[in-house]
Amino acid sequence: MEQFCIITNSDKKANHDMVHHIMEYMEANGKKCIILENRMSDSAGIRHFTDVSKIPENTECAIVLGGDGTMIQAAIDLVHRKLPIIGVNTGNLGFLTEVEGSSVDIALDRLFNNSFTIENRIMLKEISYFKQPDSRSSCYALNDIVVSKRGGARLITIKVFLNNELADIYRGDGIIISTPTGSTGYNLSAGGPVLVPHIKAVIITPICPHSLNKRSLIVDASGQITLETGQTKDTGADFAVVAADGRNVGEISTGDRLVIEVPHAVTQIIKLSGIGFYEKMREKLNKA
């Protein structure tokens, strides 16, 4: 690899120092690199953090400085660029980030020598209610799309359809639609299963279901998932908030339907280490 970009929030001192070091190392090795500030902007109601129009066409890799949140933001913004990304952990947990700060030089050398593999991670996309004319502004998620009750409201009812067939009806605090990448996040905290990243499946996990027999479903990623907001009580509508990877994207109420699918676009994550998924899961989650 010869051409890189760095995505960072340089307001954080750890990131600022790391950017300076990487740029010096790149220059010493005859590589090209630009820096993109991680600043929030709004496009048709959807928040973005990286201006991808400033990334040169011949860029081969995006180096993301931060934690898992910054990696997720970069993945969403880069969804249409088909640009591999690698994370340098300057945050806390760093489950998605591949490189710790102390080994960044070794990681850069491996990138220079093309000594790496790429994992394709499936994503989620809401294609009905929050669809925008500009596909860049559509509702994408790398981890999960969550429908949850609004504020301190009462229980909500959500009907789940798989390819237009009613699969189940959940009453509780909400529901999580998760990718394998997101399975170690909110899904896991809500009692859902963990899936290895390469599996092409989606997890449907209820949040605090008002039933003893409601559990997660694992479904084929090739189908469509439709969530319809029901009505829990005879009087008054149910109101819910929709979040994609932790970003609130809007509100829905009784009768509204969300259609979620796995798009053709994927997030390409560069892997350098020989550490397997299960070893990393034990290391990261046992100390979290």
mmCIF file with all atom_site columns, C-alpha atoms in Angstrom, residues 41-249:
data_model
loop_
_atom_site.group_PDB
_atom_site.id
_atom_site.type_symbol
_atom_site.label_atom_id
_atom_site.label_alt_id
_atom_site.label_comp_id
_atom_site.label_asym_id
_atom_site.label_entity_id
_atom_site.label_seq_id
_atom_site.pdbx_PDB_ins_code
_atom_site.Cartn_x
_atom_site.Cartn_y
_atom_site.Cartn_z
_atom_site.occupancy
_atom_site.B_iso_or_equiv
_atom_site.pdbx_formal_charge
_atom_site.auth_seq_id
_atom_site.auth_comp_id
_atom_site.auth_asym_id
_atom_site.auth_atom_id
_atom_site.pdbx_PDB_model_num
ATOM 1   C CA . SER A 1 41  ? -22.234 17.163  9.953  1.00 0.00 ? 41  SER A CA 1
ATOM 2   C CA . ASP A 1 42  ? -25.815 16.572  8.859  1.00 0.00 ? 42  ASP A CA 1
ATOM 3   C CA . SER A 1 43  ? -27.093 15.324  5.496  1.00 0.00 ? 43  SER A CA 1
ATOM 4   C CA . ALA A 1 44  ? -30.877 14.936  5.037  1.00 0.00 ? 44  ALA A CA 1
ATOM 5   C CA . GLY A 1 45  ? -31.298 14.301  8.741  1.00 0.00 ? 45  GLY A CA 1
ATOM 6   C CA . ILE A 1 46  ? -28.536 11.666  9.015  1.00 0.00 ? 46  ILE A CA 1
ATOM 7   C CA . ARG A 1 47  ? -25.376 12.521  10.938 1.00 0.00 ? 47  ARG A CA 1
ATOM 8   C CA . HIS A 1 48  ? -21.948 12.017  9.364  1.00 0.00 ? 48  HIS A CA 1
ATOM 9   C CA . PHE A 1 49  ? -18.496 12.473  10.850 1.00 0.00 ? 49  PHE A CA 1
ATOM 10  C CA . THR A 1 50  ? -16.138 12.201  7.876  1.00 0.00 ? 50  THR A CA 1
ATOM 11  C CA . ASP A 1 51  ? -16.273 14.164  4.639  1.00 0.00 ? 51  ASP A CA 1
ATOM 12  C CA . VAL A 1 52  ? -15.513 11.313  2.239  1.00 0.00 ? 52  VAL A CA 1
ATOM 13  C CA . SER A 1 53  ? -15.445 13.693  -0.740 1.00 0.00 ? 53  SER A CA 1
ATOM 14  C CA . LYS A 1 54  ? -11.992 14.793  0.443  1.00 0.00 ? 54  LYS A CA 1
ATOM 15  C CA . ILE A 1 55  ? -10.526 11.290  0.177  1.00 0.00 ? 55  ILE A CA 1
ATOM 16  C CA . PRO A 1 56  ? -8.438  10.927  -3.027 1.00 0.00 ? 56  PRO A CA 1
ATOM 17  C CA . GLU A 1 57  ? -9.652  8.199   -5.392 1.00 0.00 ? 57  GLU A CA 1
ATOM 18  C CA . ASN A 1 58  ? -6.349  6.311   -5.249 1.00 0.00 ? 58  ASN A CA 1
ATOM 19  C CA . THR A 1 59  ? -6.467  5.958   -1.438 1.00 0.00 ? 59  THR A CA 1
ATOM 20  C CA . GLU A 1 60  ? -5.964  2.317   -0.464 1.00 0.00 ? 60  GLU A CA 1
ATOM 21  C CA . CYS A 1 61  ? -6.639  2.309   3.265  1.00 0.00 ? 61  CYS A CA 1
ATOM 22  C CA . ALA A 1 62  ? -8.277  4.391   6.014  1.00 0.00 ? 62  ALA A CA 1
ATOM 23  C CA . ILE A 1 63  ? -6.526  4.394   9.377  1.00 0.00 ? 63  ILE A CA 1
ATOM 24  C CA . VAL A 1 64  ? -9.034  5.215   12.116 1.00 0.00 ? 64  VAL A CA 1
ATOM 25  C CA . LEU A 1 65  ? -7.793  6.538   15.459 1.00 0.00 ? 65  LEU A CA 1
ATOM 26  C CA . GLY A 1 66  ? -10.096 6.073   18.438 1.00 0.00 ? 66  GLY A CA 1
ATOM 27  C CA . GLY A 1 67  ? -12.285 3.372   19.928 1.00 0.00 ? 67  GLY A CA 1
ATOM 28  C CA . ASP A 1 68  ? -15.155 1.274   18.659 1.00 0.00 ? 68  ASP A CA 1
ATOM 29  C CA . GLY A 1 69  ? -17.456 4.295   18.326 1.00 0.00 ? 69  GLY A CA 1
ATOM 30  C CA . THR A 1 70  ? -15.072 6.049   15.948 1.00 0.00 ? 70  THR A CA 1
ATOM 31  C CA . MET A 1 71  ? -14.659 2.845   13.928 1.00 0.00 ? 71  MET A CA 1
ATOM 32  C CA . ILE A 1 72  ? -18.423 2.505   13.564 1.00 0.00 ? 72  ILE A CA 1
ATOM 33  C CA . GLN A 1 73  ? -18.782 6.138   12.492 1.00 0.00 ? 73  GLN A CA 1
ATOM 34  C CA . ALA A 1 74  ? -16.067 5.678   9.871  1.00 0.00 ? 74  ALA A CA 1
ATOM 35  C CA . ALA A 1 75  ? -17.662 2.470   8.585  1.00 0.00 ? 75  ALA A CA 1
ATOM 36  C CA . ILE A 1 76  ? -20.995 4.213   8.015  1.00 0.00 ? 76  ILE A CA 1
ATOM 37  C CA . ASP A 1 77  ? -19.420 7.210   6.276  1.00 0.00 ? 77  ASP A CA 1
ATOM 38  C CA . LEU A 1 78  ? -17.232 5.025   4.046  1.00 0.00 ? 78  LEU A CA 1
ATOM 39  C CA . VAL A 1 79  ? -19.969 2.538   3.135  1.00 0.00 ? 79  VAL A CA 1
ATOM 40  C CA . HIS A 1 80  ? -19.982 3.482   -0.559 1.00 0.00 ? 80  HIS A CA 1
ATOM 41  C CA . ARG A 1 81  ? -16.212 3.909   -0.959 1.00 0.00 ? 81  ARG A CA 1
ATOM 42  C CA . LYS A 1 82  ? -15.258 0.204   -0.623 1.00 0.00 ? 82  LYS A CA 1
ATOM 43  C CA . LEU A 1 83  ? -12.205 1.350   1.308  1.00 0.00 ? 83  LEU A CA 1
ATOM 44  C CA . PRO A 1 84  ? -10.586 -1.048  3.806  1.00 0.00 ? 84  PRO A CA 1
ATOM 45  C CA . ILE A 1 85  ? -10.259 0.374   7.310  1.00 0.00 ? 85  ILE A CA 1
ATOM 46  C CA . ILE A 1 86  ? -8.012  -0.439  10.230 1.00 0.00 ? 86  ILE A CA 1
ATOM 47  C CA . GLY A 1 87  ? -8.416  0.873   13.749 1.00 0.00 ? 87  GLY A CA 1
ATOM 48  C CA . VAL A 1 88  ? -5.717  2.101   16.111 1.00 0.00 ? 88  VAL A CA 1
ATOM 49  C CA . ASN A 1 89  ? -7.086  1.955   19.630 1.00 0.00 ? 89  ASN A CA 1
ATOM 50  C CA . THR A 1 90  ? -6.831  5.202   21.556 1.00 0.00 ? 90  THR A CA 1
ATOM 51  C CA . GLY A 1 91  ? -10.108 4.547   23.389 1.00 0.00 ? 91  GLY A CA 1
ATOM 52  C CA . ASN A 1 92  ? -11.161 2.056   26.047 1.00 0.00 ? 92  ASN A CA 1
ATOM 53  C CA . LEU A 1 93  ? -12.569 -1.304  24.970 1.00 0.00 ? 93  LEU A CA 1
ATOM 54  C CA . GLY A 1 94  ? -11.398 -1.379  21.360 1.00 0.00 ? 94  GLY A CA 1
ATOM 55  C CA . PHE A 1 95  ? -13.161 -4.568  20.270 1.00 0.00 ? 95  PHE A CA 1
ATOM 56  C CA . LEU A 1 96  ? -13.203 -3.487  16.609 1.00 0.00 ? 96  LEU A CA 1
ATOM 57  C CA . THR A 1 97  ? -9.804  -1.825  16.587 1.00 0.00 ? 97  THR A CA 1
ATOM 58  C CA . GLU A 1 98  ? -6.947  -4.028  15.444 1.00 0.00 ? 98  GLU A CA 1
ATOM 59  C CA . VAL A 1 99  ? -3.859  -2.144  16.635 1.00 0.00 ? 99  VAL A CA 1
ATOM 60  C CA . GLU A 1 100 ? -2.779  -0.907  20.058 1.00 0.00 ? 100 GLU A CA 1
ATOM 61  C CA . GLY A 1 101 ? -0.787  2.327   20.098 1.00 0.00 ? 101 GLY A CA 1
ATOM 62  C CA . SER A 1 102 ? 2.434   0.648   21.227 1.00 0.00 ? 102 SER A CA 1
ATOM 63  C CA . SER A 1 103 ? 2.589   -1.544  18.098 1.00 0.00 ? 103 SER A CA 1
ATOM 64  C CA . VAL A 1 104 ? 1.570   0.986   15.456 1.00 0.00 ? 104 VAL A CA 1
ATOM 65  C CA . ASP A 1 105 ? 4.962   0.940   13.674 1.00 0.00 ? 105 ASP A CA 1
ATOM 66  C CA . ILE A 1 106 ? 4.804   -2.838  13.225 1.00 0.00 ? 106 ILE A CA 1
ATOM 67  C CA . ALA A 1 107 ? 1.257   -2.502  11.919 1.00 0.00 ? 107 ALA A CA 1
ATOM 68  C CA . LEU A 1 108 ? 2.265   0.179   9.424  1.00 0.00 ? 108 LEU A CA 1
ATOM 69  C CA . ASP A 1 109 ? 5.122   -1.969  8.128  1.00 0.00 ? 109 ASP A CA 1
ATOM 70  C CA . ARG A 1 110 ? 2.675   -4.810  7.475  1.00 0.00 ? 110 ARG A CA 1
ATOM 71  C CA . LEU A 1 111 ? 0.360   -2.451  5.611  1.00 0.00 ? 111 LEU A CA 1
ATOM 72  C CA . PHE A 1 112 ? 3.279   -1.206  3.506  1.00 0.00 ? 112 PHE A CA 1
ATOM 73  C CA . ASN A 1 113 ? 4.167   -4.820  2.634  1.00 0.00 ? 113 ASN A CA 1
ATOM 74  C CA . ASN A 1 114 ? 0.554   -5.914  2.010  1.00 0.00 ? 114 ASN A CA 1
ATOM 75  C CA . SER A 1 115 ? 0.871   -8.452  4.816  1.00 0.00 ? 115 SER A CA 1
ATOM 76  C CA . PHE A 1 116 ? -2.726  -8.570  6.001  1.00 0.00 ? 116 PHE A CA 1
ATOM 77  C CA . THR A 1 117 ? -6.155  -10.067 5.415  1.00 0.00 ? 117 THR A CA 1
ATOM 78  C CA . ILE A 1 118 ? -9.530  -8.383  4.992  1.00 0.00 ? 118 ILE A CA 1
ATOM 79  C CA . GLU A 1 119 ? -12.759 -9.367  6.752  1.00 0.00 ? 119 GLU A CA 1
ATOM 80  C CA . ASN A 1 120 ? -16.032 -8.368  5.125  1.00 0.00 ? 120 ASN A CA 1
ATOM 81  C CA . ARG A 1 121 ? -18.592 -7.420  7.773  1.00 0.00 ? 121 ARG A CA 1
ATOM 82  C CA . ILE A 1 122 ? -22.266 -7.288  6.814  1.00 0.00 ? 122 ILE A CA 1
ATOM 83  C CA . MET A 1 123 ? -24.275 -4.170  7.623  1.00 0.00 ? 123 MET A CA 1
ATOM 84  C CA . LEU A 1 124 ? -27.932 -3.257  8.121  1.00 0.00 ? 124 LEU A CA 1
ATOM 85  C CA . LYS A 1 125 ? -29.971 -0.729  6.177  1.00 0.00 ? 125 LYS A CA 1
ATOM 86  C CA . GLU A 1 126 ? -33.479 0.595   6.837  1.00 0.00 ? 126 GLU A CA 1
ATOM 87  C CA . ILE A 1 127 ? -35.084 0.952   3.401  1.00 0.00 ? 127 ILE A CA 1
ATOM 88  C CA . SER A 1 128 ? -38.610 2.211   4.028  1.00 0.00 ? 128 SER A CA 1
ATOM 89  C CA . TYR A 1 129 ? -39.351 4.742   6.761  1.00 0.00 ? 129 TYR A CA 1
ATOM 90  C CA . PHE A 1 130 ? -35.971 6.503   6.931  1.00 0.00 ? 130 PHE A CA 1
ATOM 91  C CA . LYS A 1 131 ? -35.021 6.125   3.265  1.00 0.00 ? 131 LYS A CA 1
ATOM 92  C CA . GLN A 1 132 ? -33.575 9.314   1.775  1.00 0.00 ? 132 GLN A CA 1
ATOM 93  C CA . PRO A 1 133 ? -33.168 10.336  -1.902 1.00 0.00 ? 133 PRO A CA 1
ATOM 94  C CA . ASP A 1 134 ? -29.427 10.586  -1.290 1.00 0.00 ? 134 ASP A CA 1
ATOM 95  C CA . SER A 1 135 ? -28.283 7.008   -0.623 1.00 0.00 ? 135 SER A CA 1
ATOM 96  C CA . ARG A 1 136 ? -25.385 8.385   1.402  1.00 0.00 ? 136 ARG A CA 1
ATOM 97  C CA . SER A 1 137 ? -27.974 9.728   3.827  1.00 0.00 ? 137 SER A CA 1
ATOM 98  C CA . SER A 1 138 ? -29.878 6.474   4.234  1.00 0.00 ? 138 SER A CA 1
ATOM 99  C CA . CYS A 1 139 ? -29.983 4.690   7.559  1.00 0.00 ? 139 CYS A CA 1
ATOM 100 C CA . TYR A 1 140 ? -27.033 2.273   7.723  1.00 0.00 ? 140 TYR A CA 1
ATOM 101 C CA . ALA A 1 141 ? -25.676 0.416   10.749 1.00 0.00 ? 141 ALA A CA 1
ATOM 102 C CA . LEU A 1 142 ? -22.624 -1.782  11.320 1.00 0.00 ? 142 LEU A CA 1
ATOM 103 C CA . ASN A 1 143 ? -23.688 -2.984  14.788 1.00 0.00 ? 143 ASN A CA 1
ATOM 104 C CA . ASP A 1 144 ? -27.433 -2.725  15.231 1.00 0.00 ? 144 ASP A CA 1
ATOM 105 C CA . ILE A 1 145 ? -30.722 -0.964  14.668 1.00 0.00 ? 145 ILE A CA 1
ATOM 106 C CA . VAL A 1 146 ? -32.723 -0.591  17.880 1.00 0.00 ? 146 VAL A CA 1
ATOM 107 C CA . VAL A 1 147 ? -36.383 0.259   18.400 1.00 0.00 ? 147 VAL A CA 1
ATOM 108 C CA . SER A 1 148 ? -37.059 1.168   22.034 1.00 0.00 ? 148 SER A CA 1
ATOM 109 C CA . LYS A 1 149 ? -39.814 2.766   24.068 1.00 0.00 ? 149 LYS A CA 1
ATOM 110 C CA . ARG A 1 150 ? -39.674 6.545   24.276 1.00 0.00 ? 150 ARG A CA 1
ATOM 111 C CA . GLY A 1 151 ? -38.429 7.920   27.597 1.00 0.00 ? 151 GLY A CA 1
ATOM 112 C CA . GLY A 1 152 ? -40.249 6.490   30.607 1.00 0.00 ? 152 GLY A CA 1
ATOM 113 C CA . ALA A 1 153 ? -43.196 5.356   28.507 1.00 0.00 ? 153 ALA A CA 1
ATOM 114 C CA . ARG A 1 154 ? -45.125 2.154   29.055 1.00 0.00 ? 154 ARG A CA 1
ATOM 115 C CA . LEU A 1 155 ? -44.360 -1.123  27.288 1.00 0.00 ? 155 LEU A CA 1
ATOM 116 C CA . ILE A 1 156 ? -44.461 -1.144  23.513 1.00 0.00 ? 156 ILE A CA 1
ATOM 117 C CA . THR A 1 157 ? -45.599 -3.876  21.138 1.00 0.00 ? 157 THR A CA 1
ATOM 118 C CA . ILE A 1 158 ? -43.545 -4.784  18.068 1.00 0.00 ? 158 ILE A CA 1
ATOM 119 C CA . LYS A 1 159 ? -44.610 -7.261  15.415 1.00 0.00 ? 159 LYS A CA 1
ATOM 120 C CA . VAL A 1 160 ? -41.732 -8.939  13.584 1.00 0.00 ? 160 VAL A CA 1
ATOM 121 C CA . PHE A 1 161 ? -42.246 -10.140 10.013 1.00 0.00 ? 161 PHE A CA 1
ATOM 122 C CA . LEU A 1 162 ? -39.654 -12.209 8.145  1.00 0.00 ? 162 LEU A CA 1
ATOM 123 C CA . ASN A 1 163 ? -40.149 -11.928 4.379  1.00 0.00 ? 163 ASN A CA 1
ATOM 124 C CA . ASN A 1 164 ? -43.719 -10.754 5.078  1.00 0.00 ? 164 ASN A CA 1
ATOM 125 C CA . GLU A 1 165 ? -44.530 -13.735 7.317  1.00 0.00 ? 165 GLU A CA 1
ATOM 126 C CA . LEU A 1 166 ? -45.363 -12.928 10.937 1.00 0.00 ? 166 LEU A CA 1
ATOM 127 C CA . ALA A 1 167 ? -42.586 -14.454 13.045 1.00 0.00 ? 167 ALA A CA 1
ATOM 128 C CA . ASP A 1 168 ? -43.455 -13.202 16.531 1.00 0.00 ? 168 ASP A CA 1
ATOM 129 C CA . ILE A 1 169 ? -44.964 -10.387 18.562 1.00 0.00 ? 169 ILE A CA 1
ATOM 130 C CA . TYR A 1 170 ? -42.887 -8.839  21.332 1.00 0.00 ? 170 TYR A CA 1
ATOM 131 C CA . ARG A 1 171 ? -44.110 -6.708  24.211 1.00 0.00 ? 171 ARG A CA 1
ATOM 132 C CA . GLY A 1 172 ? -41.441 -5.061  26.305 1.00 0.00 ? 172 GLY A CA 1
ATOM 133 C CA . ASP A 1 173 ? -38.960 -2.197  26.202 1.00 0.00 ? 173 ASP A CA 1
ATOM 134 C CA . GLY A 1 174 ? -38.088 -2.709  22.547 1.00 0.00 ? 174 GLY A CA 1
ATOM 135 C CA . ILE A 1 175 ? -36.131 -4.848  20.121 1.00 0.00 ? 175 ILE A CA 1
ATOM 136 C CA . ILE A 1 176 ? -32.562 -5.077  18.781 1.00 0.00 ? 176 ILE A CA 1
ATOM 137 C CA . ILE A 1 177 ? -31.714 -6.077  15.216 1.00 0.00 ? 177 ILE A CA 1
ATOM 138 C CA . SER A 1 178 ? -28.013 -6.937  15.314 1.00 0.00 ? 178 SER A CA 1
ATOM 139 C CA . THR A 1 179 ? -25.280 -8.012  12.902 1.00 0.00 ? 179 THR A CA 1
ATOM 140 C CA . PRO A 1 180 ? -22.627 -10.539 13.996 1.00 0.00 ? 180 PRO A CA 1
ATOM 141 C CA . THR A 1 181 ? -20.279 -7.563  14.491 1.00 0.00 ? 181 THR A CA 1
ATOM 142 C CA . GLY A 1 182 ? -22.802 -5.985  16.863 1.00 0.00 ? 182 GLY A CA 1
ATOM 143 C CA . SER A 1 183 ? -23.556 -9.225  18.672 1.00 0.00 ? 183 SER A CA 1
ATOM 144 C CA . THR A 1 184 ? -20.968 -8.418  21.354 1.00 0.00 ? 184 THR A CA 1
ATOM 145 C CA . GLY A 1 185 ? -22.603 -5.038  22.076 1.00 0.00 ? 185 GLY A CA 1
ATOM 146 C CA . TYR A 1 186 ? -26.148 -4.160  23.147 1.00 0.00 ? 186 TYR A CA 1
ATOM 147 C CA . ASN A 1 187 ? -27.385 -7.545  21.910 1.00 0.00 ? 187 ASN A CA 1
ATOM 148 C CA . LEU A 1 188 ? -25.075 -9.352  24.342 1.00 0.00 ? 188 LEU A CA 1
ATOM 149 C CA . SER A 1 189 ? -26.090 -7.084  27.233 1.00 0.00 ? 189 SER A CA 1
ATOM 150 C CA . ALA A 1 190 ? -29.752 -7.875  26.486 1.00 0.00 ? 190 ALA A CA 1
ATOM 151 C CA . GLY A 1 191 ? -29.077 -11.610 26.687 1.00 0.00 ? 191 GLY A CA 1
ATOM 152 C CA . GLY A 1 192 ? -28.611 -12.284 22.981 1.00 0.00 ? 192 GLY A CA 1
ATOM 153 C CA . PRO A 1 193 ? -26.105 -14.755 21.488 1.00 0.00 ? 193 PRO A CA 1
ATOM 154 C CA . VAL A 1 194 ? -22.652 -13.951 20.147 1.00 0.00 ? 194 VAL A CA 1
ATOM 155 C CA . LEU A 1 195 ? -21.963 -14.753 16.488 1.00 0.00 ? 195 LEU A CA 1
ATOM 156 C CA . VAL A 1 196 ? -18.563 -14.945 14.818 1.00 0.00 ? 196 VAL A CA 1
ATOM 157 C CA . PRO A 1 197 ? -18.093 -12.001 12.425 1.00 0.00 ? 197 PRO A CA 1
ATOM 158 C CA . HIS A 1 198 ? -18.084 -13.897 9.117  1.00 0.00 ? 198 HIS A CA 1
ATOM 159 C CA . ILE A 1 199 ? -21.514 -15.528 9.559  1.00 0.00 ? 199 ILE A CA 1
ATOM 160 C CA . LYS A 1 200 ? -24.156 -14.051 7.257  1.00 0.00 ? 200 LYS A CA 1
ATOM 161 C CA . ALA A 1 201 ? -26.969 -13.926 9.762  1.00 0.00 ? 201 ALA A CA 1
ATOM 162 C CA . VAL A 1 202 ? -28.930 -11.349 11.746 1.00 0.00 ? 202 VAL A CA 1
ATOM 163 C CA . ILE A 1 203 ? -30.008 -11.540 15.387 1.00 0.00 ? 203 ILE A CA 1
ATOM 164 C CA . ILE A 1 204 ? -33.401 -10.361 16.636 1.00 0.00 ? 204 ILE A CA 1
ATOM 165 C CA . THR A 1 205 ? -33.291 -9.810  20.405 1.00 0.00 ? 205 THR A CA 1
ATOM 166 C CA . PRO A 1 206 ? -36.123 -8.454  22.573 1.00 0.00 ? 206 PRO A CA 1
ATOM 167 C CA . ILE A 1 207 ? -35.287 -5.869  25.248 1.00 0.00 ? 207 ILE A CA 1
ATOM 168 C CA . CYS A 1 208 ? -36.785 -6.809  28.627 1.00 0.00 ? 208 CYS A CA 1
ATOM 169 C CA . PRO A 1 209 ? -39.653 -8.833  27.103 1.00 0.00 ? 209 PRO A CA 1
ATOM 170 C CA . HIS A 1 210 ? -42.833 -9.048  29.189 1.00 0.00 ? 210 HIS A CA 1
ATOM 171 C CA . SER A 1 211 ? -42.857 -12.831 28.807 1.00 0.00 ? 211 SER A CA 1
ATOM 172 C CA . LEU A 1 212 ? -40.857 -15.799 30.066 1.00 0.00 ? 212 LEU A CA 1
ATOM 173 C CA . ASN A 1 213 ? -40.585 -17.532 26.681 1.00 0.00 ? 213 ASN A CA 1
ATOM 174 C CA . LYS A 1 214 ? -39.420 -14.730 24.393 1.00 0.00 ? 214 LYS A CA 1
ATOM 175 C CA . ARG A 1 215 ? -35.828 -15.271 23.270 1.00 0.00 ? 215 ARG A CA 1
ATOM 176 C CA . SER A 1 216 ? -33.539 -14.185 20.454 1.00 0.00 ? 216 SER A CA 1
ATOM 177 C CA . LEU A 1 217 ? -33.996 -15.358 16.882 1.00 0.00 ? 217 LEU A CA 1
ATOM 178 C CA . ILE A 1 218 ? -31.119 -15.878 14.441 1.00 0.00 ? 218 ILE A CA 1
ATOM 179 C CA . VAL A 1 219 ? -32.276 -15.409 10.850 1.00 0.00 ? 219 VAL A CA 1
ATOM 180 C CA . ASP A 1 220 ? -30.800 -15.603 7.360  1.00 0.00 ? 220 ASP A CA 1
ATOM 181 C CA . ALA A 1 221 ? -29.209 -12.317 6.287  1.00 0.00 ? 221 ALA A CA 1
ATOM 182 C CA . SER A 1 222 ? -30.641 -12.626 2.775  1.00 0.00 ? 222 SER A CA 1
ATOM 183 C CA . GLY A 1 223 ? -34.220 -11.889 3.852  1.00 0.00 ? 223 GLY A CA 1
ATOM 184 C CA . GLN A 1 224 ? -36.073 -8.751  4.888  1.00 0.00 ? 224 GLN A CA 1
ATOM 185 C CA . ILE A 1 225 ? -37.084 -7.972  8.453  1.00 0.00 ? 225 ILE A CA 1
ATOM 186 C CA . THR A 1 226 ? -40.143 -5.787  8.947  1.00 0.00 ? 226 THR A CA 1
ATOM 187 C CA . LEU A 1 227 ? -40.898 -4.248  12.330 1.00 0.00 ? 227 LEU A CA 1
ATOM 188 C CA . GLU A 1 228 ? -44.418 -2.945  12.830 1.00 0.00 ? 228 GLU A CA 1
ATOM 189 C CA . THR A 1 229 ? -45.256 -0.877  15.897 1.00 0.00 ? 229 THR A CA 1
ATOM 190 C CA . GLY A 1 230 ? -48.375 -2.276  17.520 1.00 0.00 ? 230 GLY A CA 1
ATOM 191 C CA . GLN A 1 231 ? -50.701 -0.961  20.200 1.00 0.00 ? 231 GLN A CA 1
ATOM 192 C CA . THR A 1 232 ? -50.232 -2.286  23.710 1.00 0.00 ? 232 THR A CA 1
ATOM 193 C CA . LYS A 1 233 ? -53.370 -0.789  25.251 1.00 0.00 ? 233 LYS A CA 1
ATOM 194 C CA . ASP A 1 234 ? -56.816 -0.090  23.864 1.00 0.00 ? 234 ASP A CA 1
ATOM 195 C CA . THR A 1 235 ? -56.395 3.638   24.343 1.00 0.00 ? 235 THR A CA 1
ATOM 196 C CA . GLY A 1 236 ? -53.376 5.598   23.176 1.00 0.00 ? 236 GLY A CA 1
ATOM 197 C CA . ALA A 1 237 ? -50.697 4.771   20.638 1.00 0.00 ? 237 ALA A CA 1
ATOM 198 C CA . ASP A 1 238 ? -47.298 3.214   21.275 1.00 0.00 ? 238 ASP A CA 1
ATOM 199 C CA . PHE A 1 239 ? -44.345 5.557   20.717 1.00 0.00 ? 239 PHE A CA 1
ATOM 200 C CA . ALA A 1 240 ? -40.783 4.412   20.064 1.00 0.00 ? 240 ALA A CA 1
ATOM 201 C CA . VAL A 1 241 ? -37.344 5.790   19.238 1.00 0.00 ? 241 VAL A CA 1
ATOM 202 C CA . VAL A 1 242 ? -35.233 4.308   16.420 1.00 0.00 ? 242 VAL A CA 1
ATOM 203 C CA . ALA A 1 243 ? -31.445 4.277   16.777 1.00 0.00 ? 243 ALA A CA 1
ATOM 204 C CA . ALA A 1 244 ? -28.828 3.069   14.303 1.00 0.00 ? 244 ALA A CA 1
ATOM 205 C CA . ASP A 1 245 ? -25.490 2.257   15.936 1.00 0.00 ? 245 ASP A CA 1
ATOM 206 C CA . GLY A 1 246 ? -26.473 4.430   18.889 1.00 0.00 ? 246 GLY A CA 1
ATOM 207 C CA . ARG A 1 247 ? -27.471 7.405   16.715 1.00 0.00 ? 247 ARG A CA 1
ATOM 208 C CA . ASN A 1 248 ? -31.098 8.465   17.164 1.00 0.00 ? 248 ASN A CA 1
ATOM 209 C CA . VAL A 1 249 ? -32.550 8.702   13.670 1.00 0.00 ? 249 VAL A CA 1
#
